[in-house]
Coordinates of C-alpha atoms and ligand atoms in Angstrom, one line a residue:
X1 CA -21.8 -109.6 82.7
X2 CA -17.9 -109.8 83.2
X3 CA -15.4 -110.4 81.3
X4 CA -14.2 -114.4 80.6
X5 CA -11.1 -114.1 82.4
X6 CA -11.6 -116.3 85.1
X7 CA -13.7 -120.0 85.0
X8 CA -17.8 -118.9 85.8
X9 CA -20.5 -120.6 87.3
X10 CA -24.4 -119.4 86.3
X11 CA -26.9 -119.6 88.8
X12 CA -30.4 -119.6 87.3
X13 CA -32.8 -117.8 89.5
X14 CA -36.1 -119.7 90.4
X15 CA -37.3 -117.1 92.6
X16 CA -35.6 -119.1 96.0
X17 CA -35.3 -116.7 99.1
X18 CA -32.0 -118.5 99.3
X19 CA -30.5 -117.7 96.0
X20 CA -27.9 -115.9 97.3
X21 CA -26.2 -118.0 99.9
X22 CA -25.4 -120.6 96.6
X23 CA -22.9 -118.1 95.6
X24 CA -21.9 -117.6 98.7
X25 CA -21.0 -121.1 99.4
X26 CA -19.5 -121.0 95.6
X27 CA -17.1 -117.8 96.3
X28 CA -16.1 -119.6 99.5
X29 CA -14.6 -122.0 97.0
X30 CA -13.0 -119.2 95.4
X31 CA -15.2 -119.9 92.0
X32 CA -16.3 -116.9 90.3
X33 CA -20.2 -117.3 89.9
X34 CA -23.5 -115.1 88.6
X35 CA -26.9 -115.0 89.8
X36 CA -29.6 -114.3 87.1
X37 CA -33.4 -114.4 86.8
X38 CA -34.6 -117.2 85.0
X39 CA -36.4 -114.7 82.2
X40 CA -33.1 -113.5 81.4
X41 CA -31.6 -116.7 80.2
X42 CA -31.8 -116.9 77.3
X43 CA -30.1 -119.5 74.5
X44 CA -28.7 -116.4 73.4
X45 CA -27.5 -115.7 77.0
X46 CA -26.1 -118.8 77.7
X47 CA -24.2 -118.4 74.7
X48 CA -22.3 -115.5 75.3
X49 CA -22.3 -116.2 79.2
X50 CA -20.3 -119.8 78.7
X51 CA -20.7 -121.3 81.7
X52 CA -18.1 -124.0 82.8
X53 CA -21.3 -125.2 85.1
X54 CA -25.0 -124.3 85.9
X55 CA -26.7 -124.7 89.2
X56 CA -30.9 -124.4 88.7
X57 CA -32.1 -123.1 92.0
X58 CA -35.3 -123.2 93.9
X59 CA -38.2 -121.8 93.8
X60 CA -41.9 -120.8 94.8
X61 CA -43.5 -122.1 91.3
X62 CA -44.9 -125.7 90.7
X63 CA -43.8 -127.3 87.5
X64 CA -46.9 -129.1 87.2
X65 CA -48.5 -125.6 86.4
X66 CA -47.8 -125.1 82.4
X67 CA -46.4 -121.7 82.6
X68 CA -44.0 -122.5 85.5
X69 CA -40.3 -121.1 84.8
X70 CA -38.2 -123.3 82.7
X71 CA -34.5 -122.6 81.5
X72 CA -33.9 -122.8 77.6
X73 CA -34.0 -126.1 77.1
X74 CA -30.3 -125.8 75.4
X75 CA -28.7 -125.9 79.0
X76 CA -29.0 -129.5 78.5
X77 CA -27.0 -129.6 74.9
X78 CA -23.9 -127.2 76.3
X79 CA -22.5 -130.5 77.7
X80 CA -21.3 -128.5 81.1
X81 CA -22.3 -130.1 84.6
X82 CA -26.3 -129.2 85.8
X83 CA -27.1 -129.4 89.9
X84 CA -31.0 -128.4 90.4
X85 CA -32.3 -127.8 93.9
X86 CA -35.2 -128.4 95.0
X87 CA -37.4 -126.5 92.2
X88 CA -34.3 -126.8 90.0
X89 CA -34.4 -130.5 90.6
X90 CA -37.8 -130.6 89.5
X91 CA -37.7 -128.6 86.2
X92 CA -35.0 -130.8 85.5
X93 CA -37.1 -133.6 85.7
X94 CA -39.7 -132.5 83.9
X95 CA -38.0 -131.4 81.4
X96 CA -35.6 -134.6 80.8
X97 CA -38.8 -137.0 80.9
X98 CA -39.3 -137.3 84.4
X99 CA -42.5 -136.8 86.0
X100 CA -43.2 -134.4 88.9
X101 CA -46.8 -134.8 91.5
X102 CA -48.3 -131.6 93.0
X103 CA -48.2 -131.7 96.6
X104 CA -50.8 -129.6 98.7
X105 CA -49.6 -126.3 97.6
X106 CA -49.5 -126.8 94.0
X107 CA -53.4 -127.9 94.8
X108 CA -52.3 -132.2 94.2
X109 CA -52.4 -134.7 96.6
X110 CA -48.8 -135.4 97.9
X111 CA -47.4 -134.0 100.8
X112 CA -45.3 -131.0 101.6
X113 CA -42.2 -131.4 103.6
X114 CA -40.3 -128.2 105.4
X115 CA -37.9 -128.7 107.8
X116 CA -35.2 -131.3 109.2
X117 CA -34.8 -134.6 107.5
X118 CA -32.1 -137.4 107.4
X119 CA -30.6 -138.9 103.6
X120 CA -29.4 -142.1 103.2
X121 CA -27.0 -143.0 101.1
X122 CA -28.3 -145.4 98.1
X123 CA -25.1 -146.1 96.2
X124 CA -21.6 -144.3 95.6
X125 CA -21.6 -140.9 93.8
X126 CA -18.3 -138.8 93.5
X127 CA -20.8 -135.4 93.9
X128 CA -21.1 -137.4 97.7
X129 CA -17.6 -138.0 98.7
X130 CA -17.2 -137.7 102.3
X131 CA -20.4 -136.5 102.2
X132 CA -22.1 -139.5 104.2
X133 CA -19.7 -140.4 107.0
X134 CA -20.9 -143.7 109.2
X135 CA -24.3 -143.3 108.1
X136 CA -27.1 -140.9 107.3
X137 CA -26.7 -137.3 106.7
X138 CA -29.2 -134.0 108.0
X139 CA -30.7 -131.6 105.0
X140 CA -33.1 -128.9 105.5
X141 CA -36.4 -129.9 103.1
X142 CA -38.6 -127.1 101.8
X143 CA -40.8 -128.3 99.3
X144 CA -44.7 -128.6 98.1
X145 CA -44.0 -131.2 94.8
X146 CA -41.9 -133.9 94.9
X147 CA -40.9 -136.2 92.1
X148 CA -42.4 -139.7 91.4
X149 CA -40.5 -141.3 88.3
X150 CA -37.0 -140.6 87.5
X151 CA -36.0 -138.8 83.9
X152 CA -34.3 -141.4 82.2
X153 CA -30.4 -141.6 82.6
X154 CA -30.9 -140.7 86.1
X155 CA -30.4 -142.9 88.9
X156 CA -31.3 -142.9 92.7
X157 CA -28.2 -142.1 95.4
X158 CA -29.6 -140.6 98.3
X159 CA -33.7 -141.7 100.3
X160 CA -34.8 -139.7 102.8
X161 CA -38.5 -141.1 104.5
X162 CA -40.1 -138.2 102.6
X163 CA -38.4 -138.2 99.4
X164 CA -37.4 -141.4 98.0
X165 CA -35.7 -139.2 95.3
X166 CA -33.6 -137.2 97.6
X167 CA -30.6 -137.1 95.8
X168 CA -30.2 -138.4 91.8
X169 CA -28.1 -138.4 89.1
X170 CA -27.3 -139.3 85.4
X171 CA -23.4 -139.8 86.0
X172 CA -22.9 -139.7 82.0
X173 CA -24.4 -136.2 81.6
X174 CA -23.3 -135.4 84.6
X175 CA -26.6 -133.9 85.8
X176 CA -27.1 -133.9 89.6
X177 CA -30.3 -133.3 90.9
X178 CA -31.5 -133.2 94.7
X179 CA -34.3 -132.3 96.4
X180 CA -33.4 -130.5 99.7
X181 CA -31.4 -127.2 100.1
X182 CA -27.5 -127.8 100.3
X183 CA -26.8 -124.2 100.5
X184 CA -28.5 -123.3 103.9
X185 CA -26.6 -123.3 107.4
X186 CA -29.5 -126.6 108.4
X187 CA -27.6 -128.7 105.8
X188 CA -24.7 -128.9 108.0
X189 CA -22.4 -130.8 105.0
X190 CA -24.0 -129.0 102.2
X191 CA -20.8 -127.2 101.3
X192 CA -18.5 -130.2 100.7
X193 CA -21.5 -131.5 98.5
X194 CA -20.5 -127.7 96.3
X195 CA -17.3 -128.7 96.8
X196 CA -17.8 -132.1 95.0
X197 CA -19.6 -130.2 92.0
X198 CA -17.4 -127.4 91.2
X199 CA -14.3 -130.2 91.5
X200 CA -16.4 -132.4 88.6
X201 CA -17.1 -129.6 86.7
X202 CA -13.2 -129.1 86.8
X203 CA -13.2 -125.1 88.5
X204 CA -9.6 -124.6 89.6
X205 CA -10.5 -121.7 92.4
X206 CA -9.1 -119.1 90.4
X207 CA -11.3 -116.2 91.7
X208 CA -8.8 -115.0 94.1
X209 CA -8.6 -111.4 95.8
X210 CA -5.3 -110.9 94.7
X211 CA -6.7 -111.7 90.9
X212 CA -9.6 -109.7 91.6
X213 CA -7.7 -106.8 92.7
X214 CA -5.6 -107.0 89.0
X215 CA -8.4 -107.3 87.3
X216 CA -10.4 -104.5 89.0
X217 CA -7.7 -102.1 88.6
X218 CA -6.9 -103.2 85.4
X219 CA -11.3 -102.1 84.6
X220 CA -11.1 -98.8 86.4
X221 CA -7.9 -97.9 83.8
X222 CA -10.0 -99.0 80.7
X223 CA -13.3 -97.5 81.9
X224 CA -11.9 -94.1 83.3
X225 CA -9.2 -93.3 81.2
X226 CA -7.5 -90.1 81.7
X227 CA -10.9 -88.6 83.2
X228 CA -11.1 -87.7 86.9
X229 CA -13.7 -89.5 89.4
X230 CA -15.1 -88.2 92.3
X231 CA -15.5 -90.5 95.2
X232 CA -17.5 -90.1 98.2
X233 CA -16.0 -91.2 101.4
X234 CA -18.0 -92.4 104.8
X235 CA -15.7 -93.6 107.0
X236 CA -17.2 -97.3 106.5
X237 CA -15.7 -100.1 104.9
X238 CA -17.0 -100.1 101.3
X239 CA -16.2 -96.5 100.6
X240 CA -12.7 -96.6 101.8
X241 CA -12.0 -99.8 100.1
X242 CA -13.3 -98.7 97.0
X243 CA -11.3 -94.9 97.3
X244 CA -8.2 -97.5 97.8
X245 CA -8.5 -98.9 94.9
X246 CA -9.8 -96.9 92.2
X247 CA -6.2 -94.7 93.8
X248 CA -4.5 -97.6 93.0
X249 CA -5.5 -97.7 89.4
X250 CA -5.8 -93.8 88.6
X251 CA -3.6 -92.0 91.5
X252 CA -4.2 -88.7 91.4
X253 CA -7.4 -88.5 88.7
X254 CA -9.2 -89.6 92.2
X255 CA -10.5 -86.9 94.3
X256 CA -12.3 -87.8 98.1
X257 CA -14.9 -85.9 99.2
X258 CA -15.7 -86.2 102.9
X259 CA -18.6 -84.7 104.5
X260 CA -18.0 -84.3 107.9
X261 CA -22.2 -83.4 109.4
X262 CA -20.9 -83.1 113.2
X263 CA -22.5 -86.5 113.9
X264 CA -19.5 -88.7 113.5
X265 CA -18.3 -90.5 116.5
X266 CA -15.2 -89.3 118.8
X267 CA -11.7 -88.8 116.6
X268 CA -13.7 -90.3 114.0
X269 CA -13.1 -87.4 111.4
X270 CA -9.6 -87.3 112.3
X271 CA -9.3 -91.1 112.0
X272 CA -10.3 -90.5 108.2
X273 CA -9.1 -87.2 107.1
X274 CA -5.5 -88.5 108.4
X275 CA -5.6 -92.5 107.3
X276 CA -6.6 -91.0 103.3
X277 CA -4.6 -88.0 103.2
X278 CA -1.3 -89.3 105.2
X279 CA -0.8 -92.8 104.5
X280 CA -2.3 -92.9 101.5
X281 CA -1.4 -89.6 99.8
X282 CA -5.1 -89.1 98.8
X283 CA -6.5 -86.0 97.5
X284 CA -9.4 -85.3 100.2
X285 CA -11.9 -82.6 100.7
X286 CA -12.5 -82.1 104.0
X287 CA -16.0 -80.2 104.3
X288 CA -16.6 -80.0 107.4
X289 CA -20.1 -78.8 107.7
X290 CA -21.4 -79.4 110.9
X291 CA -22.6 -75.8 111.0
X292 CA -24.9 -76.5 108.7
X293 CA -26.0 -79.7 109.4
X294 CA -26.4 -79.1 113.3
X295 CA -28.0 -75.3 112.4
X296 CA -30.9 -77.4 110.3
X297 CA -31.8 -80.2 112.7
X298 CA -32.0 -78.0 115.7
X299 CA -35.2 -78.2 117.5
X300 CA -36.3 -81.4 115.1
X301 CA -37.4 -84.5 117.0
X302 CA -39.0 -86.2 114.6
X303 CA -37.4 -89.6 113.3
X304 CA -38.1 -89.3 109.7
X305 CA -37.9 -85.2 109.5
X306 CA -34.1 -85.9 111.1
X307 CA -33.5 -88.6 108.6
X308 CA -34.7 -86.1 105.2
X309 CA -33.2 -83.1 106.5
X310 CA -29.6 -85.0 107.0
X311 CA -30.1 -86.8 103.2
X312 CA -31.2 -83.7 101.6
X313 CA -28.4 -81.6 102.9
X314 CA -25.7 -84.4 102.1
X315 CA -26.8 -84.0 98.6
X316 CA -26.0 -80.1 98.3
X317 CA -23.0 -80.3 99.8
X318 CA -21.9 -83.1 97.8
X319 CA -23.0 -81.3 94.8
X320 CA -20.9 -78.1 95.9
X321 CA -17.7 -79.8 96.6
X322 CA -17.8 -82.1 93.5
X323 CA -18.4 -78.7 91.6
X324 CA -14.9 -77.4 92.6
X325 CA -13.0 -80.3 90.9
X326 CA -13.1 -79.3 87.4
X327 CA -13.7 -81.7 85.0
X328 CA -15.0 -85.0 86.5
X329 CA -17.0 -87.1 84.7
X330 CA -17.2 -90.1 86.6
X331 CA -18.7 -90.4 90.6
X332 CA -17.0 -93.5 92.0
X333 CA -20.0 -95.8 94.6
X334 CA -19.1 -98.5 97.1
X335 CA -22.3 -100.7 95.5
X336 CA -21.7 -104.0 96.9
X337 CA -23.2 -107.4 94.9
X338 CA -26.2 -107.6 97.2
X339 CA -27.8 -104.3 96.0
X340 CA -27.1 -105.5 92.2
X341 CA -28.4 -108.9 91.5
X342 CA -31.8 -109.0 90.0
X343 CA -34.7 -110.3 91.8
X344 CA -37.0 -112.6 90.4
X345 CA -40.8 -111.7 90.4
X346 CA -43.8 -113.9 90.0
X347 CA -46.5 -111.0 90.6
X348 CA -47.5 -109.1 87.4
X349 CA -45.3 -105.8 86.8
X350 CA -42.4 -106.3 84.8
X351 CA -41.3 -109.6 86.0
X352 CA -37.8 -108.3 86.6
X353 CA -36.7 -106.1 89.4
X354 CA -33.7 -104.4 89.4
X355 CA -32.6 -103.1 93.1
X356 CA -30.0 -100.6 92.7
X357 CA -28.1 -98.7 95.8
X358 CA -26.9 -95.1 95.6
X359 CA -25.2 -93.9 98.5
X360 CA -25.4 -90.6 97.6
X361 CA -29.0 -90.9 96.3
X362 CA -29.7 -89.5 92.8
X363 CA -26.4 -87.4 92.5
X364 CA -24.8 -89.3 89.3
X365 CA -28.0 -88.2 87.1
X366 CA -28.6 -84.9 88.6
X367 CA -24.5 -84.1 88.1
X368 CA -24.4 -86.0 84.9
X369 CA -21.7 -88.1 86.2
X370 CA -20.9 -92.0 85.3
X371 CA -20.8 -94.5 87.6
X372 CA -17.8 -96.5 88.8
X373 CA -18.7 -99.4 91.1
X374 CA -15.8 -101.2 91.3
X375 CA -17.0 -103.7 94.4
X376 CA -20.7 -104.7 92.5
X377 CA -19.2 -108.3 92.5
X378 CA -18.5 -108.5 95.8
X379 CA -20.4 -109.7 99.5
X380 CA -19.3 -107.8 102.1
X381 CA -17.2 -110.1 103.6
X382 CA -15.1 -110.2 99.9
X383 CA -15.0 -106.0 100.5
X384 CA -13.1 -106.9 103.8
X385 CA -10.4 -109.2 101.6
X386 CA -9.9 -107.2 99.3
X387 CA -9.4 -104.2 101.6
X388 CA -6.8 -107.0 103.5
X389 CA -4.8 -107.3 99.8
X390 CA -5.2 -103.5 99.5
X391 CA -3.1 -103.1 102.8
X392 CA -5.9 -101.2 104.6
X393 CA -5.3 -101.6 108.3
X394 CA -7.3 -104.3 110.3
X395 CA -8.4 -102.1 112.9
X396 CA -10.3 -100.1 110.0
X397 CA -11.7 -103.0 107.9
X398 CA -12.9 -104.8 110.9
X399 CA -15.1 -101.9 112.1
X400 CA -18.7 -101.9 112.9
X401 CA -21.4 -100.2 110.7
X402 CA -21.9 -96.6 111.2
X403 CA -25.3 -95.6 109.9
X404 CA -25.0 -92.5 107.2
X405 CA -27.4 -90.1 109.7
X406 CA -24.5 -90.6 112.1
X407 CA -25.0 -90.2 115.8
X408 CA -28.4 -88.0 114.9
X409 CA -30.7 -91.6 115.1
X410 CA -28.7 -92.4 118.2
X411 CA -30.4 -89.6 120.5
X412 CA -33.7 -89.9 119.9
X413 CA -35.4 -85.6 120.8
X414 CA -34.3 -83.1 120.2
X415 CA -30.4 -82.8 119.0
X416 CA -28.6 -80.4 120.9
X417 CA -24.2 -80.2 120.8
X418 CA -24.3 -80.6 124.4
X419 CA -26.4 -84.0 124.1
X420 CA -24.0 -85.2 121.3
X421 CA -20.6 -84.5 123.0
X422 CA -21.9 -86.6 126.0
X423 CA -23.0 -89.2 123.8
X424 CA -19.6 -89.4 122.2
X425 CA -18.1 -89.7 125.1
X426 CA -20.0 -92.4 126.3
X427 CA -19.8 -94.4 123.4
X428 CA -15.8 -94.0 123.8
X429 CA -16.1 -95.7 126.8
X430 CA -18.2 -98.2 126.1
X431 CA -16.4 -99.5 123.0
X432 CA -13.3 -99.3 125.1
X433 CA -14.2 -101.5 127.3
X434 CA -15.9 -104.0 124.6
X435 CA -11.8 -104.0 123.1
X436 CA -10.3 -104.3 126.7
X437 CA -12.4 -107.4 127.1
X438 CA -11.7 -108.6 123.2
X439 CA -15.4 -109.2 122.0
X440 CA -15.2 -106.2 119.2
X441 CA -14.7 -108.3 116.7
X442 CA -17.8 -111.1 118.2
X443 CA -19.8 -108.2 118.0
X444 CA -21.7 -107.0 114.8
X445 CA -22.4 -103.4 115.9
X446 CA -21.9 -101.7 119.4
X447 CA -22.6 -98.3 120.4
X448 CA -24.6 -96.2 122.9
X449 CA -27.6 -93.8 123.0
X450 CA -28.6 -91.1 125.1
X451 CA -31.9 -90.9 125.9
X452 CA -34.5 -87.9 126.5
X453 CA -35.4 -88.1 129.7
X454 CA -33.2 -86.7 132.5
X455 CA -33.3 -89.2 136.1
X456 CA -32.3 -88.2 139.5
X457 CA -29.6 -90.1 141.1
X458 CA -26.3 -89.4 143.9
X459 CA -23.1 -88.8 143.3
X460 CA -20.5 -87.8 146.3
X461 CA -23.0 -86.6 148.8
X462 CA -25.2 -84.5 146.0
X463 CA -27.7 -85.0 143.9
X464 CA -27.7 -85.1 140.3
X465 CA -30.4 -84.8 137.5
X466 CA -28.1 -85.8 134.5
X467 CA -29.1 -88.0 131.1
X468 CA -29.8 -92.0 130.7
X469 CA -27.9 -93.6 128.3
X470 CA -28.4 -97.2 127.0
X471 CA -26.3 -99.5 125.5
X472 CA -26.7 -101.6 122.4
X473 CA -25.1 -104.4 120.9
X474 CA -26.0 -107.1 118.8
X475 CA -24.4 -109.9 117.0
X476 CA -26.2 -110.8 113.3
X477 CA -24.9 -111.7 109.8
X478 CA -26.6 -109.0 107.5
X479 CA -28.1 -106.3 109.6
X480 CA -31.5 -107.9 108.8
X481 CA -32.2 -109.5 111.8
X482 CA -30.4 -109.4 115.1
X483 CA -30.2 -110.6 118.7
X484 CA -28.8 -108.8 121.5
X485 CA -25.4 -109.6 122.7
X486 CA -25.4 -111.4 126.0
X487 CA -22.6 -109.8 128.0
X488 CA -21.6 -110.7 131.6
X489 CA -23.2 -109.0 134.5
X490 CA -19.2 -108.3 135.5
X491 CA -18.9 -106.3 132.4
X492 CA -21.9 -104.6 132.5
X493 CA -21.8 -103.3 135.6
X494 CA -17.8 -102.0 135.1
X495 CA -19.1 -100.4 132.2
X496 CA -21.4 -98.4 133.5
X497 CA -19.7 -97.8 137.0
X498 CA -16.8 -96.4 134.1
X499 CA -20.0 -93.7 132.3
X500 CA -20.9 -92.1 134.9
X501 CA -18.1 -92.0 136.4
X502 CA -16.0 -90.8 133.3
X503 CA -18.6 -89.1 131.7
X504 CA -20.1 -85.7 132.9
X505 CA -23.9 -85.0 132.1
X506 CA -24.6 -89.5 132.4
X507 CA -26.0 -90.8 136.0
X508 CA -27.9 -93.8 134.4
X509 CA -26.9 -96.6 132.2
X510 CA -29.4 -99.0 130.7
X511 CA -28.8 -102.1 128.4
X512 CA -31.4 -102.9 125.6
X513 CA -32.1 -106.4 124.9
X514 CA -34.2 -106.0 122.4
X515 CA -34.0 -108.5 119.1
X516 CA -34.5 -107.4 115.9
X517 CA -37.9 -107.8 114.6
X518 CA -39.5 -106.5 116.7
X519 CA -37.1 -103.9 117.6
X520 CA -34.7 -102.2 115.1
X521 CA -30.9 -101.8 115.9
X522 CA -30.6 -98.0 116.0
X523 CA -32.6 -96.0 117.7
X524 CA -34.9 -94.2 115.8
Ligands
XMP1 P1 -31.8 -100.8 111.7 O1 -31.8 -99.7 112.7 O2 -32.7 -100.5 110.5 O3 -30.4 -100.9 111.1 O4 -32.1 -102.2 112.3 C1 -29.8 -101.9 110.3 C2 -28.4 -101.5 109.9 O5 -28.4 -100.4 109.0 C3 -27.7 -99.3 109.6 N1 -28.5 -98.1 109.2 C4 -28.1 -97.3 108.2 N2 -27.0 -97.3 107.4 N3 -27.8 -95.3 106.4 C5 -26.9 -96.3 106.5 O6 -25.9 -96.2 105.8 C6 -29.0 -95.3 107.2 O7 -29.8 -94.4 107.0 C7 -29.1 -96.3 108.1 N4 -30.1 -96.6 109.0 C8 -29.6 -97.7 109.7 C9 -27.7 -99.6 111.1 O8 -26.6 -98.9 111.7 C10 -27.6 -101.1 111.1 O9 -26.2 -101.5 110.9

């Protein structure tokens, strides 16, 4: 838990697959919220945790089960604002005096309702201002229960066909309770309905970047004092932001470490070594291994073997550069809040699962360092912010992924120096052209492959026998799932006449259309 600096939300955790976009919509609203598992709220909890407001979310349980999640029952004596979703609507019902019917899932009668449905309005509620327009409004329904008779104090606001209850409230407690999902993309006014709660709960928008940034630097001081941290740098966003700031807050008790494997992309090592080391004045450890790395993988085509070997050998050379700086206790991690926030579990084991993110993968136990996270509160989209406030450049925050096995899953076989200097320069080329033609920043993540195979083709009058390359780029929101990016035939077929013509060792170009499932978006 943070500190109380700043006006928080609580989020209680009913197990929804859609937890996390309620805080997203929140910190859109710059209000500072927290995510926990229902099993970790306790009365104590919410003491110490003083929320100005609660949201219940939803969730795969049935209240009319008798050991379905329920929050302390002294949420409803803290006198703060309550909205329930969906599950949390029904809980809350329950609870308060309402009654809730199984549908077909929860083995009662009723029926289930997934999918698109229309509210109507059923009286004026301040949580619906400009909320309704001209008449009804679309909200995504995902439910097996429903409820059939109001707690008392609550009144009806919103009908949908399906659920007569679709949106309720006791306006003196100032509980709200509905039964669809505001917080998903279907629910096309769902944020204005946050909007309305966070205002009636009285949140200002005080979580700012340029507060955050204060208060982060202001944690790093307390937590590091005069101790030195070690901070691995990638290239990628997180890292560099975090290397930023933790410089801003400690100068020169920061040391980088950069390990360069020889699988980074064209100028890319330059591009870092000089942004941390010039403009910044960073202390940076070049270790430029690609000896090493390159010497190990030779010969190794196999996905996974190429994956271990490039992991294991990041580790020791981590380890031996962090050795050389004498005295540091603390190994700083770009953790974002995605890898942190607990998930809830309904099947047996312990019931809470923590999922925790090391970038460099077991070093802080096996150096006996300490952690300093200083983005674990943040989405990636916040890291980009912040790293705006910081003064990093756009042209580095706005950059696509880069996976940590570098260009190594990007030519599938056998790696050989040859294959990866083509491939760099094809990839130059190719994300060239995708700035010349302004659709870098439309696109998630770009880059090329070469391929194994060798193909015949004419050049001039001659013959060649040189690689196949394809193309990839997608567009997506998390790197979870992904669709292929539909360029023009115009500017794929100037992009590849510019390979092969530019690029020695390429006579075929290939674009892969591929979505993700089924495909992946590397390689290999
Ligand atoms: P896939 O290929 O699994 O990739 O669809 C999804 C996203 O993750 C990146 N990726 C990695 N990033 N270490 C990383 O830091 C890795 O080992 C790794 N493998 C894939 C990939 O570039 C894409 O953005």
């Amino acid at each position: 838990m943070t500190d109380a600096s700043h006006d928080r939300l609580l989020i209680i955790d009913f197990g929804s697959q859609v937890t996390q976009l309620i805080a997203r919509r929140l910190r859109e609203l710059s209000v500072y919220c927290e995510i926990h598992p229902f099993q970790a709220v306790t009365e104590d909890f919410l003491k110490r945790f003083a929320p100005k407001a609660v949201i219940f979310s939803g969730g795969p349980a049935s209240v009319v089960h008798a050991d379905a999640p329920r929050p302390p029952a002294s949420v409803f004596e803290m006198g703060v604002p309550i909205l329930g979703i969906c599950y949390g609507q029904q809980v809350m019902m329950d609870m308060l005096g309402g009654t809730v019917e199984g549908g077909k899932i929860s083995g009662g009668g009723g029926t289930a309702e997934f999918g698109r449905a229309y509210v109507e309005p059923a009286g004026p509620l301040p949580l619906l201002e400009g909320w309704f327009g001209d008449g009804r409004e679309q909200v995504w329904m995902s439910h097996g229960d429903h409820v059939s008779e109001l707690a008392p104090g609550f009144e009806v606001f919103g009908t949908s066909p399906n659920a007569p209850y679709a949106i309720t409230a006791d306006t003196d407690r100032n509980f709200y309770a509905v039964q669809f999902h505001p917080e998903v993309h279907h629910t096309p006014k769902g944020p204005k309905l946050y909007e309305n709660f966070v205002r009636l709960a009285g949140f200002t928008g005080d979580w700012t970047m340029g507060a955050y940034r204060d208060e982060a630097i202001r944690k790093i001081q307390e937590q590091v004092g005069d101790k030195k941290v070690i901070c691995g740098l990638s290239g990628g966003v997180d890292s560099s932001v975090a290397a930023v700031l933790i410089h801003e807050a400690i100068g020169d008790q920061l040391t980088c470490v950069f390990v360069d494997h020889g699988l980074l992309r064209q100028g890319e090592a330059d591009e870092v070594v000089s942004m941390f080391r010039d403009n910044y004045n960073i202390p940076l450890i070049h270790a430029d291994e690609s000896e090493l790395f390159l010497g190990e993988l030779e010969g190794q085509d196999d996905p996974e073997t190429k994956r271990k070997t490039i992991g294991r050998l990041f580790i020791d050379v981590f380890q031996k550069y962090a050795n050389q700086i004498d005295g540091a206790e603390f190994l700083a991690q770009g953790t974002l809040y995605p890898d942190v926030i607990e998930s809830v579990s309904f099947s047996g084991g312990p019931s809470v699962t923590i999922k925790s993110h090391h970038n460099v993968g077991g070093l802080p136990e096996k150096m006996g360092l300490k952690l300093v996270e200083p983005l674990r509160e943040l989405f990636k989209d916040e890291v980009r912010a912040l790293g705006r406030e910081l003064g990093l450049p756009q042209s580095f925050i706005g950059r696509h992924p880069f996976p940590g096995p570098g260009l190594a899953i990007r030519c599938p076989g056998k790696i050989t120096r040859d294959k990866l200097d083509i491939l760099r320069a094809a990839d130059a080329v190719y994300i060239d052209q995708i700035r010349k033609h302004g659709l870098y920043d439309e696109i998630w993540q770009a880059f090329a492959a070469i391929l194994p195979v060798r193909t015949v083709g004419v050049m001039g009058d001659g013959r060649t026998y040189d690689y196949a390359c394809a193309l990839r780029a997608v567009t997506s929101v998390d790197g979870m799932t992904a669709d292929y990016y539909p360029f023009s035939h115009e500017f794929l077929a100037e992009t590849a006449t510019r390979i092969i013509n530019e690029v020695p060792g390429i006579n075929r170009v290939t674009y892969d259309i591929t979505s993700k499932p089924p495909g992946t978006i590397e390689w290999e």
